[in-house]
Coordinates of C-alpha atoms in Angstrom, one line a residue:
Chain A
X1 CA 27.5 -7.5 13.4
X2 CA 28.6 -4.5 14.6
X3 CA 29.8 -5.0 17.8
X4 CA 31.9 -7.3 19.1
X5 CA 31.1 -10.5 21.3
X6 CA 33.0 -9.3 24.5
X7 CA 31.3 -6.1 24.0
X8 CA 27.8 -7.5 23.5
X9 CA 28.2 -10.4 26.5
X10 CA 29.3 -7.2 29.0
X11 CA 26.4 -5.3 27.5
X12 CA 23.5 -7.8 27.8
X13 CA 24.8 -9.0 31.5
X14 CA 24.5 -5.5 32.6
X15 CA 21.2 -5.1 31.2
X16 CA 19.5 -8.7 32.7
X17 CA 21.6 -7.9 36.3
X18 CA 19.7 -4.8 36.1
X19 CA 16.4 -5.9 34.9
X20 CA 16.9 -8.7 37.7
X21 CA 17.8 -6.3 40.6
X22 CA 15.3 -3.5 39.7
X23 CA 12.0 -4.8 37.9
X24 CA 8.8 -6.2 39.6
X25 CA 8.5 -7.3 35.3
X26 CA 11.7 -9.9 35.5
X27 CA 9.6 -12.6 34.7
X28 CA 8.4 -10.9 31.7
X29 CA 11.8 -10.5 29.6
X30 CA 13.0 -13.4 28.3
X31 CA 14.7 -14.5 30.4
X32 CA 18.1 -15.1 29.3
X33 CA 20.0 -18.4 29.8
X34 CA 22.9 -17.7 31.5
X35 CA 25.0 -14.7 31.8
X36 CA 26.2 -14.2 28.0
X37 CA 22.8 -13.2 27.4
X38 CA 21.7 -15.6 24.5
X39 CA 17.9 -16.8 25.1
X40 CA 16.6 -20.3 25.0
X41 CA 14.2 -20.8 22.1
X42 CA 12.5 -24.4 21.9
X43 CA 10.7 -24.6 18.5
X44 CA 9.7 -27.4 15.8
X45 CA 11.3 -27.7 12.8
X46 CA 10.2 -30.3 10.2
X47 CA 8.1 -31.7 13.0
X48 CA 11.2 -31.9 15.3
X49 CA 11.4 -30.7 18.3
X50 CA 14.3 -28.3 18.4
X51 CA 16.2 -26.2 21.3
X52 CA 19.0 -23.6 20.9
X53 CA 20.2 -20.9 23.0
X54 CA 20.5 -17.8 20.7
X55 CA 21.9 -14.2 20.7
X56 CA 18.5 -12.3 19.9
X57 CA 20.0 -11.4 16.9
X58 CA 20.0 -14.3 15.3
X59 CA 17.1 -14.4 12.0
X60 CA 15.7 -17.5 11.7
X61 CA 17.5 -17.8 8.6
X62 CA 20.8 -18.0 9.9
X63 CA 19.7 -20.4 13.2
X64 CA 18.1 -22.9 9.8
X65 CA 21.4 -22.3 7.9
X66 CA 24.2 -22.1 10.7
X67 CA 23.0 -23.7 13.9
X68 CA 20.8 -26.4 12.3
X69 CA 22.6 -27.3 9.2
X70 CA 19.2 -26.7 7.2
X71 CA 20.7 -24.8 3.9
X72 CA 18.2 -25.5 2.1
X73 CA 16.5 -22.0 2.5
X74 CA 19.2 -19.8 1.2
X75 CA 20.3 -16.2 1.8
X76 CA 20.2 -13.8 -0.7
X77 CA 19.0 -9.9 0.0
X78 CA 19.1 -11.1 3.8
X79 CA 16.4 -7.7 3.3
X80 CA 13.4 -9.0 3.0
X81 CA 12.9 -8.1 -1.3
X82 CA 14.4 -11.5 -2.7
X83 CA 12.0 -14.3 -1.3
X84 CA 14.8 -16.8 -1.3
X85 CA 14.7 -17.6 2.1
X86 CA 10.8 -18.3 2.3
X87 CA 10.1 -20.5 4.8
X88 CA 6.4 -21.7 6.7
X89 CA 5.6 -20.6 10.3
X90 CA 2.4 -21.8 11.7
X91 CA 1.6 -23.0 8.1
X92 CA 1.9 -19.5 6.8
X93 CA 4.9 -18.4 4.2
X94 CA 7.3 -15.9 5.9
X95 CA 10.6 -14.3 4.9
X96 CA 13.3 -15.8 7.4
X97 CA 15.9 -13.4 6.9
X98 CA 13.5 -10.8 8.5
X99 CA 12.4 -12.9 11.3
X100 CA 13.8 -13.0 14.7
X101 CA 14.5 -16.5 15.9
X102 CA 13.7 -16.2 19.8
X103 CA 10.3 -15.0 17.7
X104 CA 9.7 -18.3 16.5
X105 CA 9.2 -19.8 20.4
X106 CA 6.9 -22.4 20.2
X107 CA 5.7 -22.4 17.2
X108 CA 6.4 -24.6 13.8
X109 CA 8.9 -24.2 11.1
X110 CA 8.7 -25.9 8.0
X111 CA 11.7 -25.2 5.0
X112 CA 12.3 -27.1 2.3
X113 CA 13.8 -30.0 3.8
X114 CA 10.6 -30.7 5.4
X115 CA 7.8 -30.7 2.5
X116 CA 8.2 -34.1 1.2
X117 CA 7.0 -37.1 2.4
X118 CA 10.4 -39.4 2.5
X119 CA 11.4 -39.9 -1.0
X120 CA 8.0 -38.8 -2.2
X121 CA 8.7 -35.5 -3.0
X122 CA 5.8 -32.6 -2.5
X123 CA 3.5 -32.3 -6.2
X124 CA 5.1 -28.5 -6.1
X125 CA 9.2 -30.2 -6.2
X126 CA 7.6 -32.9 -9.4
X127 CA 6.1 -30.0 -11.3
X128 CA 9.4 -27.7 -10.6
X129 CA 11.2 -31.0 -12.0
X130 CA 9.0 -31.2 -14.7
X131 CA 8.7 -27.7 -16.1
X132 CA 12.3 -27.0 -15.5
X133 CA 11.0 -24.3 -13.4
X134 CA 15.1 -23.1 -12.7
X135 CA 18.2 -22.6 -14.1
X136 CA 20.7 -21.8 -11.2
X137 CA 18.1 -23.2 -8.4
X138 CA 19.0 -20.6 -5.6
X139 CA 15.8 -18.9 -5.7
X140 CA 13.8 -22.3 -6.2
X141 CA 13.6 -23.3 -2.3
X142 CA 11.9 -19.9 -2.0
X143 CA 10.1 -20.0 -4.9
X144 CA 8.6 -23.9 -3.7
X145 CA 7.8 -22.7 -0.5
X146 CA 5.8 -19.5 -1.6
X147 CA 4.5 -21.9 -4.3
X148 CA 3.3 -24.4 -1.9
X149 CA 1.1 -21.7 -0.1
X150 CA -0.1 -20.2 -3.6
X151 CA -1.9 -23.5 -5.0
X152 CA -4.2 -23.3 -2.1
X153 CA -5.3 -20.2 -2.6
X154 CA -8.5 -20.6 -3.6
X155 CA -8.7 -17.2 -5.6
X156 CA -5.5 -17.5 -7.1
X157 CA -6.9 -18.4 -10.5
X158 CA -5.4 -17.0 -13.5
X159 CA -1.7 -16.6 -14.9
X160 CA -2.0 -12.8 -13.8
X161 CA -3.2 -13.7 -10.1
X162 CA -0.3 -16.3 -10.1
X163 CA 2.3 -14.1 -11.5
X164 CA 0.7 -11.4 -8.7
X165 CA 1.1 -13.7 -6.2
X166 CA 4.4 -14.6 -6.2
X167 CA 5.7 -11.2 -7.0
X168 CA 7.9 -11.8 -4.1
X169 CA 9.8 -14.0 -5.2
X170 CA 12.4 -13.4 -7.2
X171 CA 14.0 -15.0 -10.2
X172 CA 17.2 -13.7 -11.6
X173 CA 17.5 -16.5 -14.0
X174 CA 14.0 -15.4 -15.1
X175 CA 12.7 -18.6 -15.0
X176 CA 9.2 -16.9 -14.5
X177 CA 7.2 -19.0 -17.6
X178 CA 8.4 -22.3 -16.1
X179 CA 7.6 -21.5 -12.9
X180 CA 4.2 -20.2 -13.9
X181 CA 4.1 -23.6 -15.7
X182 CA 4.7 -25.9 -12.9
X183 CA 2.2 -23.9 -10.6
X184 CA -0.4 -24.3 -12.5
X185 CA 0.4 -28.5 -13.1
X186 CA 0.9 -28.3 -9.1
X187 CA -2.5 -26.7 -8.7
X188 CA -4.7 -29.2 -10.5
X189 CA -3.0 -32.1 -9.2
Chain I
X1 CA 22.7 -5.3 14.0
X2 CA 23.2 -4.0 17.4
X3 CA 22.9 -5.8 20.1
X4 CA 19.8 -6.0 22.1
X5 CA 17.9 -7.2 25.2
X6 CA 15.0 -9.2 23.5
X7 CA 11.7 -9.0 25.9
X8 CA 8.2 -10.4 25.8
X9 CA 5.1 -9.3 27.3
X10 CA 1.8 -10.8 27.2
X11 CA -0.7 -7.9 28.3
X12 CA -0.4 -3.9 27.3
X13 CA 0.3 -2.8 30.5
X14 CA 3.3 -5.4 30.8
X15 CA 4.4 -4.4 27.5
X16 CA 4.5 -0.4 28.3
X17 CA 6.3 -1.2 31.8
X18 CA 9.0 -2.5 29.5
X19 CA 9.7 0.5 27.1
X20 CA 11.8 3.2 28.0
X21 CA 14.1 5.6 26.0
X22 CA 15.7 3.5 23.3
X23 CA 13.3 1.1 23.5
X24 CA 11.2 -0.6 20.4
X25 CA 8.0 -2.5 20.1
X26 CA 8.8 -5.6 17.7
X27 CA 5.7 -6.9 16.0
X28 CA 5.8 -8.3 12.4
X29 CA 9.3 -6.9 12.4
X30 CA 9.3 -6.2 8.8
X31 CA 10.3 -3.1 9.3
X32 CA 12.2 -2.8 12.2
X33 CA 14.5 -5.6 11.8
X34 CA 14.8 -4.4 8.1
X35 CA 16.2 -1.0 9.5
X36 CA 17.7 -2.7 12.7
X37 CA 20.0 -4.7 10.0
X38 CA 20.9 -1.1 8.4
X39 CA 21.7 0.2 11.4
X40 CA 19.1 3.1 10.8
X41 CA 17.1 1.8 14.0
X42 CA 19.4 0.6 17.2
X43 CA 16.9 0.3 19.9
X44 CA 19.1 -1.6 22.9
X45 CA 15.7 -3.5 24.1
X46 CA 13.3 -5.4 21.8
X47 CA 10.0 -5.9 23.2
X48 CA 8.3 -8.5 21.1
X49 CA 4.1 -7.7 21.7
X50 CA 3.2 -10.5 19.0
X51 CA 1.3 -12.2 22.7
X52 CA -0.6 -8.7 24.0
X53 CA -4.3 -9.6 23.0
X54 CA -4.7 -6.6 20.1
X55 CA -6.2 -9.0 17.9
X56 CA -9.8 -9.3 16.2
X57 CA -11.8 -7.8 13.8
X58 CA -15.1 -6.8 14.5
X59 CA -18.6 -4.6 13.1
X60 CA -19.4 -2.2 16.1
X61 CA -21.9 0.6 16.2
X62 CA -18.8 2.8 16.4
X63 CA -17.5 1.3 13.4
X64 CA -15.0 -1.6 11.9
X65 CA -12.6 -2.0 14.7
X66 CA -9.0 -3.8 13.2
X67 CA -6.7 -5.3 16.0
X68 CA -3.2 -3.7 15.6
X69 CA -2.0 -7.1 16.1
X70 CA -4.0 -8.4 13.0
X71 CA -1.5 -9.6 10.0
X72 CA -2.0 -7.4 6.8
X73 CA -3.2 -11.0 4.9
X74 CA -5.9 -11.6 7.4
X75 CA -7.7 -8.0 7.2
X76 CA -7.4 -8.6 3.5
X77 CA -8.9 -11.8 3.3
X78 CA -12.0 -11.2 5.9
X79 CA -15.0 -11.0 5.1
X80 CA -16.5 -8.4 7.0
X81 CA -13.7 -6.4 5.6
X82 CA -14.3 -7.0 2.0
X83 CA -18.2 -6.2 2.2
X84 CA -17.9 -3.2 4.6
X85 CA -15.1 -1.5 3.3
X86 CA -13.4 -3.4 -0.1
X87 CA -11.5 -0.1 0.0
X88 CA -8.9 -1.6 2.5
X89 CA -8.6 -4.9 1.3
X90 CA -7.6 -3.7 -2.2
X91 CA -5.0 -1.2 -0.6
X92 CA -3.5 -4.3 1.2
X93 CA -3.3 -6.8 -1.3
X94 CA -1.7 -4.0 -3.6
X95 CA 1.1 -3.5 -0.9
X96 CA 4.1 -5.5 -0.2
X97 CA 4.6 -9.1 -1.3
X98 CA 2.4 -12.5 -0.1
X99 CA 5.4 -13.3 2.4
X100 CA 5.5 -9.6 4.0
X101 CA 1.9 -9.3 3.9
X102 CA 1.2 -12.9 6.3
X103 CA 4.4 -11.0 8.8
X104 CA 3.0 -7.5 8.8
X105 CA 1.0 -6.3 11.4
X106 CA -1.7 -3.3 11.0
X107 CA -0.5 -1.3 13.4
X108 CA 3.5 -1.6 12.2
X109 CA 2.3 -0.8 8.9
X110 CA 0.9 2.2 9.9
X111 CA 4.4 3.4 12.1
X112 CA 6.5 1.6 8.9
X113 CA 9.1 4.2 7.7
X114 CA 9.5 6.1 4.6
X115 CA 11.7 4.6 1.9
X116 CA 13.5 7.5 0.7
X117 CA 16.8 6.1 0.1
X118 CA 18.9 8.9 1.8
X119 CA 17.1 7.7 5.3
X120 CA 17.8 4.3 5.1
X121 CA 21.6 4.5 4.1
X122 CA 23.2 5.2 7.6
X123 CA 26.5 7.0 5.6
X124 CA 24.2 9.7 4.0
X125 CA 22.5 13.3 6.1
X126 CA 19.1 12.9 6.8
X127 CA 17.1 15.5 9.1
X128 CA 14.8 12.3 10.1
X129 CA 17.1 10.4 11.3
X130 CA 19.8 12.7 12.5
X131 CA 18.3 15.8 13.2
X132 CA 20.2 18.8 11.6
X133 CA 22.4 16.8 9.6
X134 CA 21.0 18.3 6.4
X135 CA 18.7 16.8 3.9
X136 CA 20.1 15.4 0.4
X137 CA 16.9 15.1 -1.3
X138 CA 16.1 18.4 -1.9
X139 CA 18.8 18.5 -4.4
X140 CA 19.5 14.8 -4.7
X141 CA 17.8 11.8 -6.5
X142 CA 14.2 13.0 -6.3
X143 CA 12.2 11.5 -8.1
X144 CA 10.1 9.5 -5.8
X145 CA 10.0 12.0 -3.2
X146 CA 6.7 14.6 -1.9
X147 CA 5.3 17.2 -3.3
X148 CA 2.7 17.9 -0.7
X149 CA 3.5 18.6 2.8
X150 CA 7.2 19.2 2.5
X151 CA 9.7 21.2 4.1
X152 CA 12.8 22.4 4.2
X153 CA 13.9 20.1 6.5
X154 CA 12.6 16.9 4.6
X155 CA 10.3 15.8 1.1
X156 CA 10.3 11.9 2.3
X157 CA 7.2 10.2 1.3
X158 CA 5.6 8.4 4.0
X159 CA 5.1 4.2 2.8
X160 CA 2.0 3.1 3.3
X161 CA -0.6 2.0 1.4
X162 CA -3.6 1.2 3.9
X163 CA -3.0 4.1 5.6
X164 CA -4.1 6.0 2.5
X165 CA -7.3 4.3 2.3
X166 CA -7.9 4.9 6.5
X167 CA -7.3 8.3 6.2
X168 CA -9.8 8.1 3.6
X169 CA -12.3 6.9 5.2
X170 CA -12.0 9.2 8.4
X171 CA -10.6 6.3 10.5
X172 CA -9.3 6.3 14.1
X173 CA -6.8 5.1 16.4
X174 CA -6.7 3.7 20.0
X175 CA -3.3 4.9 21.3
X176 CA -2.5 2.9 24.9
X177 CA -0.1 4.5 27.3
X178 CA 1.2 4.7 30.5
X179 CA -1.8 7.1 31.3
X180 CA -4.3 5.2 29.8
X181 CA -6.2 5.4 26.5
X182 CA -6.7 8.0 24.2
X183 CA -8.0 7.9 20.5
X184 CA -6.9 10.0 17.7
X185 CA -7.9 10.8 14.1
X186 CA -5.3 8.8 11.6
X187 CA -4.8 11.6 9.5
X188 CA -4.1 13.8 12.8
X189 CA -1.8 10.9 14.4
X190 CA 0.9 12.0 11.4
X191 CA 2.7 15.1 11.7
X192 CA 4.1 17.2 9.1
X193 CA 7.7 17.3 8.9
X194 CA 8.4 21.0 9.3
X195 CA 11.2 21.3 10.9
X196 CA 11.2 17.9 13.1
X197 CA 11.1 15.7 10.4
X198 CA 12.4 13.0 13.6
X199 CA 9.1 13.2 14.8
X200 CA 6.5 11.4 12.8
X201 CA 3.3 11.1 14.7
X202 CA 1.6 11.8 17.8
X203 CA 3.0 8.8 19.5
X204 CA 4.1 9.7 22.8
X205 CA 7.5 8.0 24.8
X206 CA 5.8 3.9 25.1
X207 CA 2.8 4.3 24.0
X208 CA 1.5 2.3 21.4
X209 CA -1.2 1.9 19.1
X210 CA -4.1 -0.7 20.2
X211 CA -6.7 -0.8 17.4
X212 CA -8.0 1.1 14.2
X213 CA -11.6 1.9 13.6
X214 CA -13.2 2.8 10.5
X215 CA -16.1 4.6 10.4
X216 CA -19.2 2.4 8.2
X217 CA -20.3 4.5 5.0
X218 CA -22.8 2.2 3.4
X219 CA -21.9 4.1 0.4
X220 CA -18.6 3.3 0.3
X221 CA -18.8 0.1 -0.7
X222 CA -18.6 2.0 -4.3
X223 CA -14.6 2.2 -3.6
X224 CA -11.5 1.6 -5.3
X225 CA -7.6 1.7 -4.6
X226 CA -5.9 2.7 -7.7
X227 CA -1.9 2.3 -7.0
X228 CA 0.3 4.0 -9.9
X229 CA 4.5 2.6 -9.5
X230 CA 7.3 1.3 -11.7
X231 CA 6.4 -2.1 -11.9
X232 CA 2.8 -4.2 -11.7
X233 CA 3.7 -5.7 -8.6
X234 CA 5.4 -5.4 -5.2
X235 CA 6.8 -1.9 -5.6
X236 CA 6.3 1.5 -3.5
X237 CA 3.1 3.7 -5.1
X238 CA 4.8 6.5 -7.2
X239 CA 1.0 8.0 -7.1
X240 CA -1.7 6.0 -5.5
X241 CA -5.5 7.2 -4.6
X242 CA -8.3 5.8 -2.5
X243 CA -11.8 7.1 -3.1
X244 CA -15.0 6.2 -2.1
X245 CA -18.1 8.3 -4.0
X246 CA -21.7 8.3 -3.7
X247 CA -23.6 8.8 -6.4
X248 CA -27.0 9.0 -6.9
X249 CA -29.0 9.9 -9.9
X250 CA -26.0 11.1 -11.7
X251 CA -25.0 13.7 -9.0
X252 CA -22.1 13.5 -6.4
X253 CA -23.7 12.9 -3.2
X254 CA -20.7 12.3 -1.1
X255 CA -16.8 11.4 -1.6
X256 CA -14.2 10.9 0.2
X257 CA -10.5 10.7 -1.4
X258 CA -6.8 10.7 -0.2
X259 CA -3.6 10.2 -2.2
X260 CA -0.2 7.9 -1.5
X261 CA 2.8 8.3 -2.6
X262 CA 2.5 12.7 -3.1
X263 CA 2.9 13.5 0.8
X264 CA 4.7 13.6 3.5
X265 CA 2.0 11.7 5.3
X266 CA -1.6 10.3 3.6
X267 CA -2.9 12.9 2.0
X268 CA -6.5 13.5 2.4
X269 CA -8.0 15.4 -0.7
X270 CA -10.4 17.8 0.9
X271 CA -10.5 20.7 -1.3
X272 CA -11.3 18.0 -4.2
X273 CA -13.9 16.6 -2.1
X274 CA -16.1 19.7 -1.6
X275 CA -15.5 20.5 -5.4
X276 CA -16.4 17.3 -6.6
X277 CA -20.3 17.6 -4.1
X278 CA -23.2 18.3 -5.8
X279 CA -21.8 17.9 -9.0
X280 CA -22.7 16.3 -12.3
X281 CA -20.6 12.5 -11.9
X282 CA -18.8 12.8 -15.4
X283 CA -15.1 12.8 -16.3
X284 CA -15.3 16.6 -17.0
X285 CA -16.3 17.0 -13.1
X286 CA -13.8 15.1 -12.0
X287 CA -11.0 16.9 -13.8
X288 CA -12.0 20.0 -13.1
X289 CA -12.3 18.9 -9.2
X290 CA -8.7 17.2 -9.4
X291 CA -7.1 20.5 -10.4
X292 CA -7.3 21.5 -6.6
X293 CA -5.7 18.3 -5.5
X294 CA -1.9 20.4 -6.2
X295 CA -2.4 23.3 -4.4
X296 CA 0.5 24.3 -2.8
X297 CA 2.4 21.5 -3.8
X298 CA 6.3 22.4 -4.4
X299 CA 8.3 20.0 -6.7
X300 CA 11.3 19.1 -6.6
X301 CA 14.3 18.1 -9.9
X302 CA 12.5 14.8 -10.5
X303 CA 8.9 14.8 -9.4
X304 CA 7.0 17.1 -10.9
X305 CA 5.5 14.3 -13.0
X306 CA 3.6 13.5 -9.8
X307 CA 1.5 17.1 -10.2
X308 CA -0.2 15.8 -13.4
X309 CA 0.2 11.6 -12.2
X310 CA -1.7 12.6 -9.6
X311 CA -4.7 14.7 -10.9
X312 CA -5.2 12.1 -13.7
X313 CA -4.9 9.1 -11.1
X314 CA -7.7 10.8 -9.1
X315 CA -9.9 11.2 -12.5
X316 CA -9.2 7.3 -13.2
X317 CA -10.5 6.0 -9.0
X318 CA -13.5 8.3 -9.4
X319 CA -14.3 7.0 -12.6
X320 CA -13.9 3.4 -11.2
X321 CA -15.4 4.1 -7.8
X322 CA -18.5 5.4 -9.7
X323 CA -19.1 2.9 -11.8
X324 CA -19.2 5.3 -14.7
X325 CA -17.2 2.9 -17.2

C-alpha cells in the first residue's frame, strides 16, 4: 500500500462522517464498523462461518492467508495471470488475489484446505499424488482447485480441451503432462 | 492500492446516486482491481453493483438482450446464446482464462482497458492516462499496438474479444444515467482516440451500461471467431476476426465482419463487407475483398505484420464461416 494507515483512517472517517451527515443513501454504503473505516464482512469459509472487519482493500487472498491462517492458496502474480491463488466462490473457480474481500459478503469460500472429506482426501489431491502432477507444489493448490471445477465440465473431453481449460493456470515447473495425467484419472473416477 | 470507501447498492438508481467524480463501478473487478493494484486506476469510492438486478439473458423481438451483470462463462455456456449467435460464445471462451471468465462481467468486459504496456506502468507517459504527458509507443515497443484508428496522441489497442464479435453483429447498448435511459450503437459507444485518448466511450459522468442487445440474423448462425496471438491459449489477439456470411447458391448474400486486435476500438470491416456482396463465395473473392480491410491504416516499427495478419485472417473466418472447406 501506498498510503499510510494514519493517512487512510483520517481519510475514510472524513468520507463516512460525510456520507453520514449529507446522504439520504447512508444505508446504502457499507456501512463501516467504527470509525477507522474497515467494513464487517461475515462470510463461510470451508463451511464455517467466518467474521472479520476489513480495510476494503484487503483481496480475499490476503484475508485467507493473513487474517485466517488459510495459506494454503498461495500468492504469486497477486495479478490475476498465475492461477495460484484459485480458490471457489459460490461453487465457482475465482482468482483471489483479484477479488475484493468485503465482495465475498455472504457468500461461500472454499480453498484447498476445504476439499477433502477429513483424511479422505478429494479424487483430484490422489491423482495429483499419483501422477506426480508437481515438482515445487506452489502452483498445485491452484492448479487442484481449477482442476476440481474442470472434471465436471461435461465438454471438457479431450487432452486439448483439458490443456485449454486450464490455461490459467500456470506451471513454472512445467509439470503440465502430469497434470494432464492426473485430470484425466480424476475425471473417470 | 489507494485507499477507498467501498459502497454497495442494490438498485441502479441507488447505485448512480453513489458515483461522483473519482468514483468507480466495481463489478467482476478483474479489471479495475488489476489496475487499482498498479495504481493506474485510484477511484477514492468503490461502488460494488454485483446486487443491481442487470442480470438475464433473454430472445426478444428486439433482439438477444445480455444482462451487463451476466459473468463472461454464463453467456458462453447458454444455450440460447450458442444457437442464436455461436459467434459470441466462441469470442468468449477464446478470451481470458476459465477463472477470469466465471469473475468477468459483460458489461466490464466491454469498459476493460487496453493492455498496452506503456498505460499500465504508472512510471511511463501515456496520453490515456495522463493527458499530454506524451505517448511512448509511437516510437517504443510496438509491436502489439493499432494500426487502424490511431493518432498522434495514442496507437493502444483496445482488449476485448466479445466486443469484436458485438460490433459485428450490429449490437446495442442500454446506457442508464442520472437522466434516464438512452441506447447506443456498440461500435458508436467507442471513441476514437484523436487527441483525447482519456476519453474512451460515450459514457457520461455515472452512468453505466445496463444491458447489450444483439440484433437476431438467422443467417448468422454460419459464424466463426478466429483469434490469431502468441500462444494457443489465454493470451491478447495479436489479429482476431468475427464474421458471419450468408451464402446462398454459391453467392454472398450478406456478411458482416470486424477485426480485434488492429484498432483502436473494434473494428468493423465495412468497406470488405460491400466488396465481398453479391460475389462469387470462393477464396479469390475473399482476398480480393480483404485488400480494403487496410485502408488507411498507418503502422508503426513493429506492426506492420498486422497489415498482411489481418487480410489473411479475414480470408481464413470467411472461409470457415462459409463452410467452403
Amino acid at each position: 500500500m501506498t498510503t499510510s494507515r494514519r493517512q487512510f483512517f483520517g481519510r475514510a472517517a472524513a468520507v463516512s462522517a460525510g456520507v453520514a451527515l449529507t446522504s439520504p443513501l447512508a444505508e446504502a454504503i457499507a456501512a463501516p464498523a467504527n470509525d477507522t473505516g474497515l467494513v464487517d464482512v461475515a462470510f463461510r469459509v470451508n463451511g464455517e462461518r467466518r467474521r472479520l472487519s476489513l480495510d476494503p482493500c484487503v483481496t480475499l487472498l490476503d484475508a485467507l492467508r493473513e487474517r485466517l491462517q488459510l495459506t494454503g492458496t498461495k500468492k504469486g502474480c497477486d495479478r490475476g495471470q498465475c492461477g495460484a491463488c484459485t480458490v471457489h466462490v459460490d461453487d465457482r473457480r475465482v482468482l483471489s488475489c483479484l477479488t475484493l474481500a468485503v465482495t465475498v459478503q455472504g457468500k461461500d469460500v472454499t480453498t484447498i484446505e476445504g476439499i477433502s472429506d477429513g483424511d479422505e482426501l478429494h479424487p483430484v489431491q490422489r491423482a495429483f499424488i499419483e501422477h506426480d502432477g508437481f515438482q515445487c507444489g506452489f502452483c498445485t493448490s491452484g492448479q487442484i482447485m481449477s482442476a476440481v471445477e474442470v472434471v465436471e465440465e461435461r465438454e471438457v473431453r479431450t487432452d486439448d480441451q483439458i490443456r485449454e481449460a486450464m490455461s490459467g493456470n500456470i506451471c513454472r515447473c512445467g509439470a503440465y503432462p502430469n497434470i494432464l495425467a492426473a485430470i484425466k484419472q480424476a475425471r473417470e473416477s | 492500492m489507494r485507499a477507498f470507501d467501498y459502497a454497495t447498492a442494490s438498485t441502479v438508481d441507488d447505485a448512480l446516486k453513489l458515483a461522483r467524480p473519482g468514483s468507480a463501478f466495481l463489478a467482476g473487478g478483474t479489471t479495475l482491481v488489476d489496475l487499482m493494484k498498479l495504481d493506474v486506476l485510484t477511484p477514492d469510492r468503490v461502488i460494488d453493483v454485483n446486487s443491481l438486478p442487470l442480470k438475464g439473458i433473454r430472445l426478444h423481438a428486439g433482439g438477444l438482450r445480455i444482462g451487463a451483470l451476466e459473468r463472461m462463462s454464463d453467456v458462453a455456456a447458454h444455450p440460447v446464446v450458442r444457437a442464436v449467435h455461436p459467434m459470441i460464445s466462441k469470442a468468449l471462451l477464446l478470451s481470458a482464462s476459465g477463472q477470469l471468465r466465471n469473475m468477468a462481467s459483460i458489461g466490464g468486459n466491454l469498459m476493460q482497458r487496453t493492455r498496452c504496456d506503456y498505460f499500465r506502468d504508472v512510471t511511463s507517459a501515456c496520453n490515456k492516462r495522463r493527458p499530454g504527458s506524451g505517448c511512448p509507443a509511437l516510437t517504443g515497443v510496438n509491436r502489439g499496438h493499432a494500426i487502424l484508428g490511431t493518432s498522434d496522441s495514442c496507437v493502444a489497442t483496445h482488449a476485448s474479444d466479445v466486443a469484436v464479435a458485438f460490433v459485428a453483429l450490429g449490437a446495442q447498448v442500454v446506457l442508464r444515467g442520472k437522466d434516464g435511459g438512452r441506447t447506443v450503437a456498440l461500435e458508436d459507444f467507442y471513441l476514437l482516440p484523436g487527441s483525447t485518448p482519456d476519453r474512451e466511450n460515450v459514457l457520461g459522468p455515472g452512468e453505466l451500461i445496463a444491458e447489450v442487445v444483439v440484433p437476431v440474423l438467422p443467417w448468422a448462425r454460419h459464424s466463426t471467431y478466429l483469434k490469431i496471438r502468441d500462444r494457443q491459449s489465454y493470451e491478447f489477439a495479436l489479429t482476431s476476426v468475427a464474421a458471419a456470411v450468408d451464402v446462398k447458391r454459391g453467392v454472398v448474400q450478406d456478411v458482416r465482419l470486424a477485426a480485434g486486435g488492429v484498432g483502436t476500438k473494434p473494428w468493423r470491416l465495412r468497406a470488405v463487407e460491400e466488396a465481398l456482396k453479391g460475389g462469387v463465395a470462393v477464396e479469390r473473392t475473399f482476398a480480393d475483398a480483404a485488400e480494403s480491410a487496410v485502408d488507411g491504416a498507418r503502422p508503426l516499427a513493429h506492426n506492420a505484420f498486422k497489415t498482411s495478419l489481418l487480410k489473411r485472417s479475414i480470408v481464413r473466418a470467411l472461409l470457415d464461416a462459409a463452410g467452403v472447406r
